[in-house]
């Protein structure tokens, strides 16, 4: 997977993505991350890439030409390929695990990071294929959302995680939240690790974990359950959980 980030702050992107799992994947050649400085493509002698908005208003708007020229130069280096361009904007679709899974299949992805009051609409019309958001709030620029998405997408690229199974059982797999995790010691501050996890009975442990995922999703993100992939037995389990919740009863964690 090759990431190309069009930004006014290339150091911010490089510094944020050169550590931990992502940094190791880059070192192994599984990922490549290129931060392209949009300022390098301005024709303004003072390096300006922004100007006042037509019609008046607060702030400055990034000009179309430096953005489009940076993208054109990238396409030339890629042999004429025109990869998907993801524009980071609160006006876009809200990014989620399903979108991440789709994007992880691409060979090249371009992240366009705006700043100031945004980017001249003509540039967006000419090069952007996807407008994406990480939530209903406004940030100073698109660099942080781009890094969030790159981290999420990269975890789904084969070889990035030491154990690829990890990506298959994390939160949002089958549209469920992940089950609770525990490690040593068995008792901490009077709190005991659930006995089922100490039993060595892997079938029962798997069942417990699956039930905990369903229970946690019902408690914290019930909206996800509409599209959750559940067996018939699990649907019955969910119905019982829902009934107990309505009755105000506490559900036992035992299998």
CSV table of C-alpha atoms in Angstrom, one decimal:
chain,number,residue,atom,x,y,z
A,1,UNK,CA,0.0,0.0,0.0
A,2,UNK,CA,1.3,3.4,-1.0
A,3,UNK,CA,0.0,6.5,0.8
A,4,UNK,CA,0.5,10.0,-0.8
A,5,UNK,CA,-0.4,12.9,1.5
A,6,UNK,CA,-0.9,16.3,0.0
A,7,UNK,CA,-0.3,18.7,2.8
A,8,UNK,CA,1.1,22.1,3.9
A,9,UNK,CA,2.7,20.4,6.9
A,10,UNK,CA,4.7,17.4,5.7
A,11,UNK,CA,6.7,17.1,8.9
A,12,UNK,CA,3.6,16.8,11.0
A,13,UNK,CA,2.5,13.8,8.9
A,14,UNK,CA,5.9,12.1,8.9
A,15,UNK,CA,6.4,12.5,12.6
A,16,UNK,CA,3.0,11.1,13.3
A,17,UNK,CA,3.4,8.0,11.2
A,18,UNK,CA,7.0,6.9,11.7
A,19,UNK,CA,6.5,5.0,15.0
A,20,UNK,CA,4.9,1.8,16.3
A,21,UNK,CA,3.1,-0.6,13.9
A,22,UNK,CA,3.0,1.8,11.0
A,23,UNK,CA,6.6,2.7,11.3
A,24,UNK,CA,7.7,-0.9,11.4
A,25,UNK,CA,5.6,-1.7,8.3
A,26,UNK,CA,7.2,1.1,6.4
A,27,UNK,CA,10.7,-0.2,7.4
A,28,UNK,CA,9.7,-3.7,6.1
A,29,UNK,CA,8.5,-2.2,2.8
A,30,UNK,CA,4.8,-3.3,3.3
A,31,UNK,CA,3.7,0.4,3.4
A,32,UNK,CA,5.2,3.5,1.9
A,33,UNK,CA,4.2,7.0,3.1
A,34,UNK,CA,5.0,10.1,1.0
A,35,UNK,CA,4.2,13.6,2.3
A,36,UNK,CA,4.0,16.0,-0.6
A,37,UNK,CA,4.3,19.7,0.3
A,38,UNK,CA,1.7,21.6,-1.6
A,39,UNK,CA,3.8,24.8,-1.2
A,40,UNK,CA,6.4,23.3,-3.6
A,41,UNK,CA,3.9,23.7,-6.4
A,42,UNK,CA,2.9,27.3,-6.0
A,43,UNK,CA,4.0,29.9,-8.5
A,44,UNK,CA,3.8,32.7,-6.0
A,45,UNK,CA,7.3,34.1,-5.4
A,46,UNK,CA,6.7,34.3,-1.6
A,47,UNK,CA,5.4,30.7,-1.4
A,48,UNK,CA,1.7,31.7,-0.8
A,49,UNK,CA,-0.9,29.0,-1.5
A,50,UNK,CA,-3.9,30.8,-0.2
A,51,UNK,CA,-5.9,34.0,-0.9
A,52,UNK,CA,-9.0,35.9,0.3
A,53,UNK,CA,-12.3,34.3,-0.6
A,54,UNK,CA,-14.4,35.8,-3.4
A,55,UNK,CA,-17.6,37.3,-2.0
A,56,UNK,CA,-15.9,38.2,1.3
A,57,UNK,CA,-15.8,36.3,4.5
A,58,UNK,CA,-13.4,35.3,7.3
A,59,UNK,CA,-10.1,33.5,6.8
A,60,UNK,CA,-8.2,32.4,3.7
A,61,UNK,CA,-8.9,29.8,1.0
A,62,UNK,CA,-6.2,27.4,-0.4
A,63,UNK,CA,-5.8,28.1,-4.2
A,64,UNK,CA,-6.7,25.5,-6.8
A,65,UNK,CA,-3.5,25.6,-8.8
A,66,UNK,CA,-1.0,24.4,-6.3
A,67,UNK,CA,-3.3,21.5,-5.2
A,68,UNK,CA,-4.0,20.4,-8.7
A,69,UNK,CA,-0.4,20.7,-9.9
A,70,UNK,CA,0.8,18.6,-6.9
A,71,UNK,CA,-1.7,15.9,-7.9
A,72,UNK,CA,-0.8,16.1,-11.6
A,73,UNK,CA,2.9,15.7,-10.8
A,74,UNK,CA,2.1,12.7,-8.6
A,75,UNK,CA,0.1,11.1,-11.4
A,76,UNK,CA,3.0,11.6,-13.8
A,77,UNK,CA,5.4,9.8,-11.4
A,78,UNK,CA,2.9,7.0,-11.1
A,79,UNK,CA,3.0,6.4,-14.9
A,80,UNK,CA,-0.3,8.2,-15.6
A,81,UNK,CA,-2.3,6.4,-13.0
A,82,UNK,CA,-5.0,8.5,-11.2
A,83,UNK,CA,-5.4,7.0,-7.7
A,84,UNK,CA,-8.4,7.8,-5.5
A,85,UNK,CA,-8.1,11.1,-3.8
A,86,UNK,CA,-9.6,11.3,-0.3
A,87,UNK,CA,-10.4,14.8,0.9
A,88,UNK,CA,-10.5,15.3,4.6
A,89,UNK,CA,-13.6,17.3,5.4
A,90,UNK,CA,-16.4,17.4,8.0
A,91,UNK,CA,-18.8,17.6,5.1
A,92,UNK,CA,-17.8,14.0,3.9
A,93,UNK,CA,-19.1,10.6,4.7
A,94,UNK,CA,-18.2,9.5,8.2
A,95,UNK,CA,-15.2,7.1,8.1
A,96,UNK,CA,-15.8,3.6,9.5
A,97,UNK,CA,-14.4,0.1,9.4
A,98,UNK,CA,-16.3,-0.9,6.3
A,99,UNK,CA,-14.8,2.1,4.4
A,100,UNK,CA,-11.3,1.2,5.8
A,101,UNK,CA,-11.7,-2.4,4.5
A,102,UNK,CA,-12.6,-1.2,1.0
A,103,UNK,CA,-9.7,1.3,0.9
A,104,UNK,CA,-7.2,-1.3,2.1
A,105,UNK,CA,-7.7,-3.1,-1.3
A,106,UNK,CA,-6.2,-0.1,-3.2
A,107,UNK,CA,-2.6,0.1,-4.4
A,108,UNK,CA,-2.3,3.9,-4.0
A,109,UNK,CA,-4.3,6.3,-1.9
A,110,UNK,CA,-4.0,10.1,-2.0
A,111,UNK,CA,-5.0,12.1,1.1
A,112,UNK,CA,-5.8,15.7,0.5
A,113,UNK,CA,-5.4,17.8,3.6
A,114,UNK,CA,-7.0,21.2,3.6
A,115,UNK,CA,-6.3,24.2,5.9
A,116,UNK,CA,-7.5,27.7,6.6
A,117,UNK,CA,-11.1,27.9,5.4
A,118,UNK,CA,-10.7,25.0,3.0
A,119,UNK,CA,-9.8,24.6,-0.7
A,120,UNK,CA,-11.0,26.3,-3.8
A,121,UNK,CA,-14.0,24.2,-4.9
A,122,UNK,CA,-12.7,23.9,-8.5
A,123,UNK,CA,-9.8,21.9,-7.2
A,124,UNK,CA,-12.1,19.6,-5.3
A,125,UNK,CA,-14.3,19.1,-8.4
A,126,UNK,CA,-11.3,18.3,-10.6
A,127,UNK,CA,-9.4,15.7,-8.5
A,128,UNK,CA,-11.4,14.5,-5.4
A,129,UNK,CA,-13.0,11.1,-5.6
A,130,UNK,CA,-14.1,10.7,-1.9
A,131,UNK,CA,-14.9,13.2,0.8
A,132,UNK,CA,-14.4,11.7,4.2
A,133,UNK,CA,-14.8,12.8,7.8
A,134,UNK,CA,-13.8,11.4,11.2
A,135,UNK,CA,-16.6,13.0,13.0
A,136,UNK,CA,-19.0,15.9,13.3
A,137,UNK,CA,-16.5,18.5,14.5
A,138,UNK,CA,-14.0,20.9,12.9
A,139,UNK,CA,-10.2,20.7,13.1
A,140,UNK,CA,-7.5,23.1,12.1
A,141,UNK,CA,-6.5,21.0,9.1
A,142,UNK,CA,-6.8,17.6,7.5
A,143,UNK,CA,-3.6,16.1,8.7
A,144,UNK,CA,-4.9,14.5,11.9
A,145,UNK,CA,-7.9,12.9,10.1
A,146,UNK,CA,-5.5,11.6,7.4
A,147,UNK,CA,-3.3,10.0,10.0
A,148,UNK,CA,-6.3,8.4,11.8
A,149,UNK,CA,-7.5,6.9,8.5
A,150,UNK,CA,-4.0,5.7,7.5
A,151,UNK,CA,-3.6,3.9,10.8
A,152,UNK,CA,-6.9,2.2,10.5
A,153,UNK,CA,-6.5,1.2,6.9
A,154,UNK,CA,-3.0,-0.1,7.4
A,155,UNK,CA,-4.0,-2.6,10.1
A,156,UNK,CA,-6.1,-4.3,7.4
A,157,UNK,CA,-3.2,-4.6,4.9
A,158,UNK,CA,-1.7,-8.1,5.0
A,159,UNK,CA,1.6,-8.3,6.9
A,160,UNK,CA,1.2,-5.0,8.8
A,161,UNK,CA,0.1,-6.7,12.0
A,162,UNK,CA,2.4,-9.5,13.4
A,163,UNK,CA,-0.7,-11.5,13.9
A,164,UNK,CA,-3.2,-10.9,11.1
A,165,UNK,CA,-5.9,-12.6,13.1
A,166,UNK,CA,-5.9,-9.5,15.4
A,167,UNK,CA,-7.6,-7.5,12.7
A,168,UNK,CA,-10.3,-10.1,12.3
A,169,UNK,CA,-11.4,-10.1,15.9
A,170,UNK,CA,-11.2,-6.5,16.9
A,171,UNK,CA,-14.1,-4.1,17.4
A,172,UNK,CA,-16.5,-3.8,14.5
A,173,UNK,CA,-15.7,-7.3,13.1
A,174,UNK,CA,-19.2,-8.6,12.2
A,175,UNK,CA,-20.4,-5.1,13.3
A,176,UNK,CA,-19.8,-6.0,17.0
A,177,UNK,CA,-17.6,-4.4,19.6
A,178,UNK,CA,-14.6,-6.4,20.9
A,179,UNK,CA,-15.0,-8.4,24.1
A,180,UNK,CA,-13.1,-7.4,27.3
A,181,UNK,CA,-9.5,-8.5,27.6
A,182,UNK,CA,-7.5,-9.5,30.7
A,183,UNK,CA,-3.9,-10.4,31.6
A,184,UNK,CA,-1.9,-11.2,34.8
A,185,UNK,CA,-2.4,-11.0,37.8
A,186,UNK,CA,-5.6,-13.1,38.2
A,187,UNK,CA,-6.7,-10.7,41.0
A,188,UNK,CA,-6.1,-7.0,41.0
A,189,UNK,CA,-7.5,-4.7,43.6
A,190,UNK,CA,-10.0,-7.4,44.5
A,191,UNK,CA,-11.2,-7.8,40.9
A,192,UNK,CA,-11.0,-11.3,39.6
A,193,UNK,CA,-10.4,-12.4,36.0
A,194,UNK,CA,-13.6,-14.2,34.8
A,195,UNK,CA,-13.2,-17.9,35.6
A,196,UNK,CA,-14.1,-19.0,32.1
A,197,UNK,CA,-10.9,-17.5,30.8
A,198,UNK,CA,-8.8,-19.7,33.2
A,199,UNK,CA,-10.6,-22.9,32.3
A,200,UNK,CA,-8.6,-23.9,29.2
A,201,UNK,CA,-11.9,-24.9,27.5
A,202,UNK,CA,-11.4,-23.0,24.2
A,203,UNK,CA,-14.9,-23.6,22.8
A,204,UNK,CA,-16.5,-22.2,25.9
A,205,UNK,CA,-14.1,-19.3,26.0
A,206,UNK,CA,-14.9,-18.5,22.3
A,207,UNK,CA,-18.6,-18.6,23.1
A,208,UNK,CA,-18.2,-16.4,26.2
A,209,UNK,CA,-16.2,-13.8,24.2
A,210,UNK,CA,-18.8,-13.8,21.4
A,211,UNK,CA,-21.6,-13.3,24.0
A,212,UNK,CA,-19.6,-10.5,25.6
A,213,UNK,CA,-19.2,-8.8,22.3
A,214,UNK,CA,-22.9,-8.9,21.7
A,215,UNK,CA,-23.7,-7.7,25.3
A,216,UNK,CA,-21.2,-4.8,25.1
A,217,UNK,CA,-22.5,-3.7,21.7
A,218,UNK,CA,-26.1,-3.7,23.0
A,219,UNK,CA,-25.0,-1.6,26.0
A,220,UNK,CA,-22.7,0.8,24.2
A,221,UNK,CA,-23.5,0.9,20.5
A,222,UNK,CA,-26.9,-0.7,19.9
A,223,UNK,CA,-27.1,1.0,16.5
A,224,UNK,CA,-24.5,-1.5,15.2
A,225,UNK,CA,-26.7,-4.5,15.9
A,226,UNK,CA,-29.0,-3.8,13.0
A,227,UNK,CA,-26.3,-5.0,10.6
A,228,UNK,CA,-24.4,-7.4,12.9
A,229,UNK,CA,-23.7,-10.9,11.5
A,230,UNK,CA,-25.2,-13.2,14.1
A,231,UNK,CA,-26.2,-16.9,14.1
A,232,UNK,CA,-29.7,-17.9,14.9
A,233,UNK,CA,-28.6,-18.9,18.4
A,234,UNK,CA,-26.9,-15.6,18.9
A,235,UNK,CA,-30.0,-13.7,17.8
A,236,UNK,CA,-32.0,-15.6,20.5
A,237,UNK,CA,-29.3,-14.7,23.0
A,238,UNK,CA,-29.6,-11.0,22.0
A,239,UNK,CA,-33.4,-11.1,22.3
A,240,UNK,CA,-33.0,-12.5,25.8
A,241,UNK,CA,-30.5,-9.7,26.7
A,242,UNK,CA,-32.8,-7.1,25.3
A,243,UNK,CA,-35.7,-8.5,27.3
A,244,UNK,CA,-33.7,-8.5,30.5
A,245,UNK,CA,-32.5,-4.9,29.9
A,246,UNK,CA,-36.1,-3.7,29.5
A,247,UNK,CA,-37.1,-5.5,32.7
A,248,UNK,CA,-34.2,-3.9,34.5
A,249,UNK,CA,-32.6,-7.3,35.3
A,250,UNK,CA,-28.9,-7.9,35.3
A,251,UNK,CA,-27.7,-10.6,32.9
A,252,UNK,CA,-25.3,-13.2,34.2
A,253,UNK,CA,-21.9,-13.4,32.5
A,254,UNK,CA,-21.7,-17.1,32.8
A,255,UNK,CA,-22.0,-19.4,29.8
